[in-house]
Coordinates of C-alpha atoms and ligand atoms in Angstrom, one line a residue:
X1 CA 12.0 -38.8 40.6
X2 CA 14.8 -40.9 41.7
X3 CA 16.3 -39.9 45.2
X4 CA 19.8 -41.6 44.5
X5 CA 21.2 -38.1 44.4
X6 CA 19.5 -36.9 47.5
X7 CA 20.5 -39.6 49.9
X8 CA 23.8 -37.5 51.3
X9 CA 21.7 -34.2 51.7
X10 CA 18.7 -36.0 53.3
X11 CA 20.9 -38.2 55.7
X12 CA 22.8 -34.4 56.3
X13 CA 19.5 -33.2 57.0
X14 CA 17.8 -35.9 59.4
X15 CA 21.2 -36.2 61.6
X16 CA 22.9 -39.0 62.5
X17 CA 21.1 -41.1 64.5
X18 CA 17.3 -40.1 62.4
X19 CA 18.7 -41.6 58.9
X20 CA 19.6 -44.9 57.5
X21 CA 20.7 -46.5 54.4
X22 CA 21.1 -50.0 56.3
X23 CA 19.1 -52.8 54.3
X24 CA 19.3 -55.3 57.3
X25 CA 17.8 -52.4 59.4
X26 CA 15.2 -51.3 56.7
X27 CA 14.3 -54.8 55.7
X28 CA 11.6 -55.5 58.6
X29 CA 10.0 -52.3 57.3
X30 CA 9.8 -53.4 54.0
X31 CA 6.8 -56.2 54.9
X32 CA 3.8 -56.2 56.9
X33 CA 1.7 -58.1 59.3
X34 CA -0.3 -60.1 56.8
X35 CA 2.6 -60.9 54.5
X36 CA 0.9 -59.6 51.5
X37 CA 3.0 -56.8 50.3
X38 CA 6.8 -56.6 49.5
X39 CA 8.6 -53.1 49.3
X40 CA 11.5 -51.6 48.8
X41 CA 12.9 -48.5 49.8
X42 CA 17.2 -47.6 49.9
X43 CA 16.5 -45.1 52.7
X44 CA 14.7 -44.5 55.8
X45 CA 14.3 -41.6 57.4
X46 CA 13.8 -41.6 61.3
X47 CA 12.8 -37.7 62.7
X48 CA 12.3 -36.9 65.9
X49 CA 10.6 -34.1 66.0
X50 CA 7.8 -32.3 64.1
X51 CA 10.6 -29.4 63.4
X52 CA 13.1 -32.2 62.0
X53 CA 10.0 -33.4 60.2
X54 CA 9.4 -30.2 58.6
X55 CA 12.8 -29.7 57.1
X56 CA 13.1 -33.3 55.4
X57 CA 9.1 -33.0 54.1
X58 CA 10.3 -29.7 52.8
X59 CA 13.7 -30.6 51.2
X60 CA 11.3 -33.4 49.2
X61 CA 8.5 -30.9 48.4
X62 CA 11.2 -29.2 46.6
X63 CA 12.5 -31.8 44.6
X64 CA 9.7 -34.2 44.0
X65 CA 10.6 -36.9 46.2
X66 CA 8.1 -39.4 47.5
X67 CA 7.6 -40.4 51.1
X68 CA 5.7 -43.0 52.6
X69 CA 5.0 -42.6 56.4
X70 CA 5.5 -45.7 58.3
X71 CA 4.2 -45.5 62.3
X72 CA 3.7 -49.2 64.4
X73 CA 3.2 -50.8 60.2
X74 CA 0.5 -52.8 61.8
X75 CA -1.6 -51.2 59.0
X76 CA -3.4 -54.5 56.9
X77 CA -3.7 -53.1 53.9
X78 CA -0.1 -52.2 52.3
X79 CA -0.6 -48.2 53.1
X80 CA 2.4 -48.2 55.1
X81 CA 4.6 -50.4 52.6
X82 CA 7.5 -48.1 50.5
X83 CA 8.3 -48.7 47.0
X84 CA 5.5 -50.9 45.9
X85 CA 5.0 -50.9 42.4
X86 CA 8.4 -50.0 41.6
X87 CA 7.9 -46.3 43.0
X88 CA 11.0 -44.6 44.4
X89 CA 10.0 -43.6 48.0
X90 CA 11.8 -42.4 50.7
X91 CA 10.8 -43.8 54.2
X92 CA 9.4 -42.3 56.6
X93 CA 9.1 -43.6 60.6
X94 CA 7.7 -42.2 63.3
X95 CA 8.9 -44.2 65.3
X96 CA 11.3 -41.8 67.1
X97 CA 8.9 -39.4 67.3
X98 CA 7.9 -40.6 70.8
X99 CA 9.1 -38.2 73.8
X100 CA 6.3 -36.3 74.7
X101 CA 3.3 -37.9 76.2
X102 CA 0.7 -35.7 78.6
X103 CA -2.1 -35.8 80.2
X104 CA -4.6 -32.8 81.3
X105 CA -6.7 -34.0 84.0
X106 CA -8.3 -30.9 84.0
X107 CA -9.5 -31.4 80.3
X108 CA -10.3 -35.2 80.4
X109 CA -7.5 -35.3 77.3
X110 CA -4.0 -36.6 76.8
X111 CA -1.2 -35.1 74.1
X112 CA 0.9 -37.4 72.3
X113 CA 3.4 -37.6 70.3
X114 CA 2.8 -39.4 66.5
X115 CA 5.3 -42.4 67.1
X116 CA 3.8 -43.1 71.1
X117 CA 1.9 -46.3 71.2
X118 CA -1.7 -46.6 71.9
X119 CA -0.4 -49.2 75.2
X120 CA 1.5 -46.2 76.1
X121 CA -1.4 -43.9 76.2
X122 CA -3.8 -46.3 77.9
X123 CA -1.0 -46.3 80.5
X124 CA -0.5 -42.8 80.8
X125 CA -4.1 -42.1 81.3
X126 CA -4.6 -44.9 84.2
X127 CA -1.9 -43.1 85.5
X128 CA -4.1 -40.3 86.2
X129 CA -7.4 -42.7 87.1
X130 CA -8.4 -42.1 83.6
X131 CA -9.2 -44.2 80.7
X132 CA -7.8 -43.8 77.2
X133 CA -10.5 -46.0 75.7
X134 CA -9.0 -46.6 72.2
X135 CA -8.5 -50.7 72.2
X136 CA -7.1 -53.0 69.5
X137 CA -5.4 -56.3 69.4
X138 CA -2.5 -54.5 67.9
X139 CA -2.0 -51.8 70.7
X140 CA 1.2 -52.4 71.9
X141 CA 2.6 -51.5 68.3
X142 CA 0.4 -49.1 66.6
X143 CA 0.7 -45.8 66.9
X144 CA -1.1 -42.5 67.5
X145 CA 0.3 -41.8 63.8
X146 CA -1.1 -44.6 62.6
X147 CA -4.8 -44.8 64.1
X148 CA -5.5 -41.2 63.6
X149 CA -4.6 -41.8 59.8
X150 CA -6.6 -44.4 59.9
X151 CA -9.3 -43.8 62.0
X152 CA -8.9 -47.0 63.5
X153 CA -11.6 -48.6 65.7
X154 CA -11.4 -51.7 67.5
X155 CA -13.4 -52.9 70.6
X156 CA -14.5 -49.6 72.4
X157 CA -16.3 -47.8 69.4
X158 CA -20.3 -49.0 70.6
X159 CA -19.3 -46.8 74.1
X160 CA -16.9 -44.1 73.0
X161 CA -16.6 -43.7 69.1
X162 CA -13.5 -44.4 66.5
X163 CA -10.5 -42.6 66.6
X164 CA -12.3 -39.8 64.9
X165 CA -14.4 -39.0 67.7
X166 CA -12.2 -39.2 70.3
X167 CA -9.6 -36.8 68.8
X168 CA -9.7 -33.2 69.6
X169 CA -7.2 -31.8 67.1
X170 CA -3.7 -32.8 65.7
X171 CA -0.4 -31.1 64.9
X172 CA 0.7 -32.4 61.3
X173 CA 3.2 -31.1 58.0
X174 CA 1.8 -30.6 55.4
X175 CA 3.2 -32.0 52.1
X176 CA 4.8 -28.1 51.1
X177 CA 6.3 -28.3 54.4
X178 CA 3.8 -26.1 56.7
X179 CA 3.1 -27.3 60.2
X180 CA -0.5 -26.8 60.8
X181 CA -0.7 -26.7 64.6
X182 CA -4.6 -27.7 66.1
X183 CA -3.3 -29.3 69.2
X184 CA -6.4 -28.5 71.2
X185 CA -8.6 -29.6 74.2
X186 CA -11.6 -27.5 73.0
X187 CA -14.8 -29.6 72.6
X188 CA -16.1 -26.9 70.8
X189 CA -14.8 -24.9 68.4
X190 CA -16.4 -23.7 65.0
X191 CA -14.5 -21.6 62.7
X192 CA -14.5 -23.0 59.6
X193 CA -13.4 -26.0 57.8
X194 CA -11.8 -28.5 60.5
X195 CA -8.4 -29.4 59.5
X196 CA -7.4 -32.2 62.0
X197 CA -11.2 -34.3 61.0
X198 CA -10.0 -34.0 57.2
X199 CA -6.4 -35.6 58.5
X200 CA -7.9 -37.9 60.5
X201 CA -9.0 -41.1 58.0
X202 CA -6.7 -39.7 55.4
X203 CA -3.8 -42.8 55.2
X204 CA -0.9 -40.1 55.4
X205 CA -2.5 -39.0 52.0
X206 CA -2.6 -35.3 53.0
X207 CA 0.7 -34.5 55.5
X208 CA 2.3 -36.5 58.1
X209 CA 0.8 -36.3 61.7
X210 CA 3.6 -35.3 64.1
X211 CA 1.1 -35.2 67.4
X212 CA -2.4 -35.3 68.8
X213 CA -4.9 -34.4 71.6
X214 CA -7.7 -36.9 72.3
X215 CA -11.1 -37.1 74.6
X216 CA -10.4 -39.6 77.9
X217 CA -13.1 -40.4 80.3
X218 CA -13.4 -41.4 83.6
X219 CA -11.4 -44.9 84.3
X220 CA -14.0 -47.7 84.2
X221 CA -14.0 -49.3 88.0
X222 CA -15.6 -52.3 87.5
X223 CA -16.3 -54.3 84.7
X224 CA -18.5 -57.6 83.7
X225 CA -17.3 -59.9 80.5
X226 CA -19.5 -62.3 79.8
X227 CA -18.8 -65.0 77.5
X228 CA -22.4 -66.2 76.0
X229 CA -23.6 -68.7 73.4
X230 CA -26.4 -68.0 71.2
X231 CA -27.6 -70.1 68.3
X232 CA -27.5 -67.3 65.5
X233 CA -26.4 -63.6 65.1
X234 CA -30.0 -62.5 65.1
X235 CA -30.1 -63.7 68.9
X236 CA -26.6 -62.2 69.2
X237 CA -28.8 -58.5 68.1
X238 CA -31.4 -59.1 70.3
X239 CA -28.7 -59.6 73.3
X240 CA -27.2 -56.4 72.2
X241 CA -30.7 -54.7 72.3
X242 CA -31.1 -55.8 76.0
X243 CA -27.9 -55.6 77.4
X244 CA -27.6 -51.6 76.4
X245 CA -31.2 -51.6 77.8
X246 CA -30.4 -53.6 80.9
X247 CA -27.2 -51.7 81.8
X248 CA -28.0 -48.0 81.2
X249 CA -26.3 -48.2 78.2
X250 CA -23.3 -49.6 80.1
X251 CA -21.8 -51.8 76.9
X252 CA -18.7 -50.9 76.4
X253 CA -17.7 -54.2 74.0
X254 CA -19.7 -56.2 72.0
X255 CA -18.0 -59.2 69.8
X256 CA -19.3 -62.1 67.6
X257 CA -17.6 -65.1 67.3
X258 CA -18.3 -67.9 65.1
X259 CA -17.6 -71.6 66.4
X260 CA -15.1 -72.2 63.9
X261 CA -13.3 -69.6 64.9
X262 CA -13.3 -70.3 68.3
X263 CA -11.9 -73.8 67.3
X264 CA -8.9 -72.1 65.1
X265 CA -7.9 -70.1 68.7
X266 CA -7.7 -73.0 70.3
X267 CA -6.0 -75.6 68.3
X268 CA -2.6 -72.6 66.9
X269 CA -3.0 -70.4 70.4
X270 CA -1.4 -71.9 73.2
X271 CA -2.6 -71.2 76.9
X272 CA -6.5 -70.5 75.8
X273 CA -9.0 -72.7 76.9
X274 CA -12.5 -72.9 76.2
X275 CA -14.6 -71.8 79.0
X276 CA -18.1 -73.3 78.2
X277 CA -18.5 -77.1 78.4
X278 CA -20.9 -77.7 74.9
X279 CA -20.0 -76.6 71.3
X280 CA -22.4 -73.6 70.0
X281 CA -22.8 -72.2 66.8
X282 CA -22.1 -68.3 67.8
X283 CA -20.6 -66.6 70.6
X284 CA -20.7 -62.9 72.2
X285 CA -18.2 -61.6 74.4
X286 CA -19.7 -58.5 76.0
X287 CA -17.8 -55.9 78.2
X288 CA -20.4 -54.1 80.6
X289 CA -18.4 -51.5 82.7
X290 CA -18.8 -48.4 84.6
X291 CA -16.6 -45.5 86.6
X292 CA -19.1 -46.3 89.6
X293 CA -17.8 -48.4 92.5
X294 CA -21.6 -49.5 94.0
X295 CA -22.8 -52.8 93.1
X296 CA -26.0 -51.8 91.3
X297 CA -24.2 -52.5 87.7
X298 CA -23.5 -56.0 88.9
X299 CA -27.1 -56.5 89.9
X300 CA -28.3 -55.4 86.6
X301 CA -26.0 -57.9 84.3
X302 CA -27.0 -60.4 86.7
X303 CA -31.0 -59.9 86.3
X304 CA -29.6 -59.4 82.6
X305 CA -28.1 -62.6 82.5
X306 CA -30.7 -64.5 84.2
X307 CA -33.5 -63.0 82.2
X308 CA -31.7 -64.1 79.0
X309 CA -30.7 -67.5 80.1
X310 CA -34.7 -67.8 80.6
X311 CA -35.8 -66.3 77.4
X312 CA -33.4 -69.1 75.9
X313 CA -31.6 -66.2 73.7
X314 CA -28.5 -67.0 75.3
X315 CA -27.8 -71.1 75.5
X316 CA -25.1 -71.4 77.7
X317 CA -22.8 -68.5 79.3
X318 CA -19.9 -67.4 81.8
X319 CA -20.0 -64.3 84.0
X320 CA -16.0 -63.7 84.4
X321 CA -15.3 -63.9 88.3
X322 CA -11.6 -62.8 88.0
X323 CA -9.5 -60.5 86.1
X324 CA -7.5 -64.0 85.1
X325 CA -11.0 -65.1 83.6
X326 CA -11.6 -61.8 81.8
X327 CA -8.6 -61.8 80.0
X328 CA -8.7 -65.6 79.0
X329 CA -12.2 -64.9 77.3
X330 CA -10.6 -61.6 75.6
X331 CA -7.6 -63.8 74.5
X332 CA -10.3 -65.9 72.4
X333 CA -11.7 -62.8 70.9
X334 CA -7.8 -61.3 70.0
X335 CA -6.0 -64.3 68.8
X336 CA -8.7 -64.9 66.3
X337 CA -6.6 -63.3 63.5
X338 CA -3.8 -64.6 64.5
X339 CA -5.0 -68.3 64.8
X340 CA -6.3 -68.0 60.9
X341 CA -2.5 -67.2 59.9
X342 CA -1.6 -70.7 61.4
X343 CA -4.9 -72.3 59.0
X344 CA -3.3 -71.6 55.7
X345 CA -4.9 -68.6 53.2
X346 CA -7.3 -66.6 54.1
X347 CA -9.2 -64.1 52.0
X348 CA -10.3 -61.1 54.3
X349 CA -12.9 -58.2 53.9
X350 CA -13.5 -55.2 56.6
X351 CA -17.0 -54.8 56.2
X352 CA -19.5 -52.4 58.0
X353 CA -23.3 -52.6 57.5
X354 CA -26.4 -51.1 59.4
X355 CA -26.0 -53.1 62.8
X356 CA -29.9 -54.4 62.1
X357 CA -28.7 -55.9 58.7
X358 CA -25.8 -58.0 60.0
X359 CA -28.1 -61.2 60.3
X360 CA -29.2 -61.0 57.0
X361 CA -25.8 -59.7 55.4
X362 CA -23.8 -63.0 56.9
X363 CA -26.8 -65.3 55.5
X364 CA -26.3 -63.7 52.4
X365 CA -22.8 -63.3 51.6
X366 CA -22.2 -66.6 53.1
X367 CA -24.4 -68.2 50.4
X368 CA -22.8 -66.4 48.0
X369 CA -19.5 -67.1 48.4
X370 CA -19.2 -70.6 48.8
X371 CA -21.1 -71.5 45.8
X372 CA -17.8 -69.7 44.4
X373 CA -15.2 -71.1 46.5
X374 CA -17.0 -74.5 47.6
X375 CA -15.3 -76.5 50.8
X376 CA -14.0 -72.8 52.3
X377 CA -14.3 -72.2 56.1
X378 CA -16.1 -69.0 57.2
X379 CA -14.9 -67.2 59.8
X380 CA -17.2 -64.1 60.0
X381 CA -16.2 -62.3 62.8
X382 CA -15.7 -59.4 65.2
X383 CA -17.5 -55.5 66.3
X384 CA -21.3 -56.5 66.2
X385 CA -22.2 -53.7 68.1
X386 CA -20.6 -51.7 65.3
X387 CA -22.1 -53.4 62.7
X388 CA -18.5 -54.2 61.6
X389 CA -17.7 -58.2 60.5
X390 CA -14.6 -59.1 59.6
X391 CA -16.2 -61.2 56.7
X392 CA -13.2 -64.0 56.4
X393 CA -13.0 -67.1 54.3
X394 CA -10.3 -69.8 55.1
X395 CA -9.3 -72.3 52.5
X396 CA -10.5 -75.2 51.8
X397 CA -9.0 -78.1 54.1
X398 CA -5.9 -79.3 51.8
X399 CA -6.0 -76.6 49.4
X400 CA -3.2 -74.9 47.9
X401 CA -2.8 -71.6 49.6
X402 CA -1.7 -70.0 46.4
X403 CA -4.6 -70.9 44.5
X404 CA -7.0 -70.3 46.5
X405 CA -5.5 -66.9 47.3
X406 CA -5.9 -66.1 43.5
X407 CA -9.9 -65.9 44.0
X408 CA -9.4 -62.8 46.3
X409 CA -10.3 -60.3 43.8
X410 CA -13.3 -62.4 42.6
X411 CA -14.3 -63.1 46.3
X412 CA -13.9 -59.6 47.2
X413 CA -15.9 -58.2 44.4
X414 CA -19.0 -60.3 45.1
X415 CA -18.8 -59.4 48.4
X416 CA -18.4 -56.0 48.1
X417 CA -21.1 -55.7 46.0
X418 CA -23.4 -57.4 48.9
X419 CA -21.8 -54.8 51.2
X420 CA -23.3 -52.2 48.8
X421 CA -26.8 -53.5 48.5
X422 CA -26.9 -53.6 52.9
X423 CA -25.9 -49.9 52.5
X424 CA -22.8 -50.8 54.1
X425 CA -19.0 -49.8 53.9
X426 CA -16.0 -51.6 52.2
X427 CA -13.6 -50.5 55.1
X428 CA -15.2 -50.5 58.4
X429 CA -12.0 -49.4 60.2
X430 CA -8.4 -50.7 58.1
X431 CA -8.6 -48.4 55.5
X432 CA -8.6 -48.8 51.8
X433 CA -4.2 -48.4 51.3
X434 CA -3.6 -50.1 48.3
X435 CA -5.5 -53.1 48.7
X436 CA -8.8 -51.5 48.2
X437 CA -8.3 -48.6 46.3
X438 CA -9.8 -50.0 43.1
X439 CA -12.4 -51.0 45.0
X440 CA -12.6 -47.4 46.1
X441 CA -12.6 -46.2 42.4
X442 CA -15.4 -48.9 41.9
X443 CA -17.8 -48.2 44.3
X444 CA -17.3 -45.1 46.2
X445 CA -20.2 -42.0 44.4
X446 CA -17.9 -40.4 41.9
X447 CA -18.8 -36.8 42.5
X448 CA -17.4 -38.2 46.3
X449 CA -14.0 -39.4 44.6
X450 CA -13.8 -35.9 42.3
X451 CA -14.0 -33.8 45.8
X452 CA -11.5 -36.2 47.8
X453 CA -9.0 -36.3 44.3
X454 CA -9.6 -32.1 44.5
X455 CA -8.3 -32.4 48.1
X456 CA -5.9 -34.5 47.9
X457 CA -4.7 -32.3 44.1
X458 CA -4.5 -29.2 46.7
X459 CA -2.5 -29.7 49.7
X460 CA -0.3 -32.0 47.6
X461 CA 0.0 -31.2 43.8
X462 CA 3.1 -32.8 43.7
X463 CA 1.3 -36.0 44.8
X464 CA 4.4 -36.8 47.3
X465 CA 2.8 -38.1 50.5
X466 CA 1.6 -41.7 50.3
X467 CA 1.6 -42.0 46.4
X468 CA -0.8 -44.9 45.4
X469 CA -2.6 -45.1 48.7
X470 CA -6.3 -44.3 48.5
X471 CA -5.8 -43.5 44.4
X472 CA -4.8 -45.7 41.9
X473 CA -2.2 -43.5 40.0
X474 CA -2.6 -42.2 37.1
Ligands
FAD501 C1 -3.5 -58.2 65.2 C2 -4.1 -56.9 64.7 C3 -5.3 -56.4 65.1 C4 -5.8 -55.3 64.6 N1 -7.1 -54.8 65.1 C5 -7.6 -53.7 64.6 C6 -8.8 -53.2 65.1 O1 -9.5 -53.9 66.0 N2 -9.3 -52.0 64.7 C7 -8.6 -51.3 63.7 O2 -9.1 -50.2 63.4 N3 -7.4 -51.7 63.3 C8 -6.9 -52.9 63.7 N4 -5.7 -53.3 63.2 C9 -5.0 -52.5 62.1 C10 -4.0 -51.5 62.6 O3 -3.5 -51.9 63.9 C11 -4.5 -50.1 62.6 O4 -4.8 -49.8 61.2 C12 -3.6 -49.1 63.1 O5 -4.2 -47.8 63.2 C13 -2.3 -48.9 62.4 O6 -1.4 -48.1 63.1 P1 0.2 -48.1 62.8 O7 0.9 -47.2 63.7 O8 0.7 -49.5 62.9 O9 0.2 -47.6 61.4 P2 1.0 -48.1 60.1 O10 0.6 -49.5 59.8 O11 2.4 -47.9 60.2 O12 0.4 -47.2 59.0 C14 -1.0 -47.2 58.6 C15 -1.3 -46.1 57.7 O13 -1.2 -44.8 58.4 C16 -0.2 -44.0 57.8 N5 0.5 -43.4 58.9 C17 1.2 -44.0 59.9 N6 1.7 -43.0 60.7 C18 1.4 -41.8 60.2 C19 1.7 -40.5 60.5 N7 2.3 -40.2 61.6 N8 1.2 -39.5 59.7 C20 0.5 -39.8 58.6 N9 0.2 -41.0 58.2 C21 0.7 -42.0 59.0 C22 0.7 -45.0 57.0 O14 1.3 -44.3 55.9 C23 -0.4 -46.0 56.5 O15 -1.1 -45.5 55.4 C24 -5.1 -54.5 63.6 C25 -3.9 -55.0 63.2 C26 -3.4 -56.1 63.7 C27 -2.0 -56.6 63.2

């Protein structure tokens, strides 16, 4: 359906200021963080309200237009990109949607609206000496939109769980139109199937999330970063092991680096520096907090630390003595994508496996995939305690970009198939968009795929929501 002769009546509808037709202010919609997709889309739609939302879902329901829902776009893998493969899609930002932003004490939970930023909810909640403990390198721009449709992860899941678990319910239209209205701070509540959990993960496949209530905790008073060197990842697991041990199960981050990628930081990111004297092969940047003010944590990481340094598990180390430090080690840790842009092509995978089996999974898929690609860098990176690698493989030092970049699908299928014997996942915590769905299709149990295509056939039959995201179309 072509929405040339809807553009009037939808701009009518959305108002003034919640409607555009401008190309120079669609354009930076139209790309994405990793430069991999290129969209199109002649009009964007801006509402401002779940009501405002309602009435332009509706007017497409009726006439078969296609939407795709745009919050922060820091999305990696082309689910919030319009009009790829030549579909005619209306956009949709939330990024207006952003006025209402509250926090019940009371509860331990905070209601906010889908275009609010998760910065602006971690802010809200320290407002109230409460943490909002959903972190990601991409805070400041991504949206509560965005990581409930993704279920997105980042540093905090070891302590406190993905998105998933730390949302209580969500308001949301559906793709006839209907606001289904869960906003809740209920921890428990069993009456049948649970609507927000089915939104949550579902790439803006099932209705567009206008607002949500999620779990805080208590604001975490003190906290110990560590940056350590270990020889391999298995020592990196046995740290892990001891540190929850140590700590009372106190972790609330737990990060692998690789050397190389430690290098990459600091030769593109200005401003880092590298806080141990000696070059190791691995590195884990641990997080050990607590809402407690006595010092009996601090004792603990010390005898921790001490204990380790001993056992020779960890090789060389820094206990951060200032915030200043902290947040220099962190930069390491979050620049690490960014520094691979600066390297040239990169071919990327999301991978999750059984925590125990990340030793073994990196030996193996590292074999693998440089007898296919020989002279590429590794940089196998990222939520340990998670299981969760971002399993990345740079070029080859004066390589063409372009053609190494045409190995991705043969790279990516070896190593997905790895992923699969570990019992692992494809998408730890991006999603599958429309990178992966054919990976999906591939690997996912079909009788899984014939109940998710079901869903999907039954709150949208007219396939209008995020056409091509999750599916291949037919
Ligand atoms: C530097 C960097 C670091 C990152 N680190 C992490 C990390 O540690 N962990 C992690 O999980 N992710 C990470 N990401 C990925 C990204 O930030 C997350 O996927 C995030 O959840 C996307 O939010 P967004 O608002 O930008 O959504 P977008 O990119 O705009 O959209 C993502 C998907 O959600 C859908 N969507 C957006 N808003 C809505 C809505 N209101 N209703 C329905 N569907 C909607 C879109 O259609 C699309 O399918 C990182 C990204 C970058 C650039």
């Amino acid at each position: 359906m072509s929405i040339n002769g809807h553009i009037a009546k939808l701009m009518e509808l959305a108002g003034e200021k919640a409607a555009t037709a401008d190309p120079s202010v669609i354009a930076p919609h139209l790309t994405e963080w990793r430069d991999k997709f290129q969209g199109n889309a002649a009009l964007m739609l801006m509402p401002e309200s779940a009501e405002r939302a309602q009435a332009l879902i509706r007017y497409c329901s009726e006439h078969g237009i296609k939407i795709k829902t745009q919050g922060g776009n820091t999305g990696l893998v082309g689910g919030s990109t319009p009009g790829l493969e030549g579909r005619n899609e209306v956009l949709m930002s939330t990024r207006r949607m952003n006025s209402f932003c509250e926090v019940d004490a009371g509860d331990f939970s905070i209601t906010a609206d889908a275009g609010c930023t998760v910065a602006e909810l971690q802010a809200k909640a320290a407002e109230h000496d409460l943490l909002f403990p959903l972190s990601l390198a991409s805070e400041g721009s991504c949206t509560v939109g965005g990581v409930v449709s993704t279920n997105a992860g980042g540093i905090h899941v070891l302590r406190y769980g993905t998105t998933r678990a730390l949302t209580l319910g969500v308001q949301a239209v559906l793709p006839n139109g209907d606001i289904v209205d869960e906003l809740t701070a209920l921890r428990k509540n069993n009456t049948g199937y649970n609507l927000s959990q089915l939104l949550v993960g579902a790439e803006g496949t099932l209705g567009l999330i206008t607002r949500a209530t999620f779990k805080l905790y208590p604001r975490e008073a003190q906290k110990h970063t560590c940056l350590l060197a270990v020889e391999t990842p298995s020592d990196a697991l046995k740290l892990l092991a001891s540190a929850r041990k140590a700590s009372g199960d106190r972790v609330s981050a737990f990060e692998l680096m690789p050397r190389f990628g430690l290098d990459l930081v600091l030769k593109h990111i200005p401003g880092v520096t590298d806080p141990l004297g000696g070059t190791y092969p691995w590195y884990v940047l641990t997080d050990i907090a607590t809402s407690r003010t006595d010092a009996a944590l601090e004792a603990d990481v010390a005898s921790w630390l001490e204990g380790e340094l001993e056992s020779g598990t960890i090789v060389d180390g820094a206990l951060a003595s200032s915030f200043a430090q902290a947040e220099n080690f962190w930069r390491l840790r979050e620049s690490m994508s960014e520094a691979q842009k600066h390297e040239g092509g990169s071919i990327k995978h999301d991978i999750a496996v059984p925590v125990s089996k990340v030793p073994a999974f990196l030996e193996r898929a590292s074999m693998a995939v440089l007898e296919i690609c020989p002279g590429s860098r590794l940089v196998a990176f990222g939520h340990l305690g998670d299981g969760n690698i971002h399993f990345n493989l740079m070029q080859p030092l004066g390589a063409d970009k372009k053609d190494f970049l045409a190995h991705w699908e043969e790279v990516s299928t070896l190593v997905h198939d790895i992923v699969m014997e570990f019992d692992g996942s494809i998408s730890a915590e991006h999603g599958i968009g429309t990178l992966k769905r054919e990976e999906l299709s591939r690997l996912k149990a079909s009788a899984s795929l014939t109940a998710m295509r079901a869903i999907k056939a039954a709150l949208d039959p007219k396939n209008i929501m995020n056409p091509g995201v999750l599916f291949p179309e037919a």
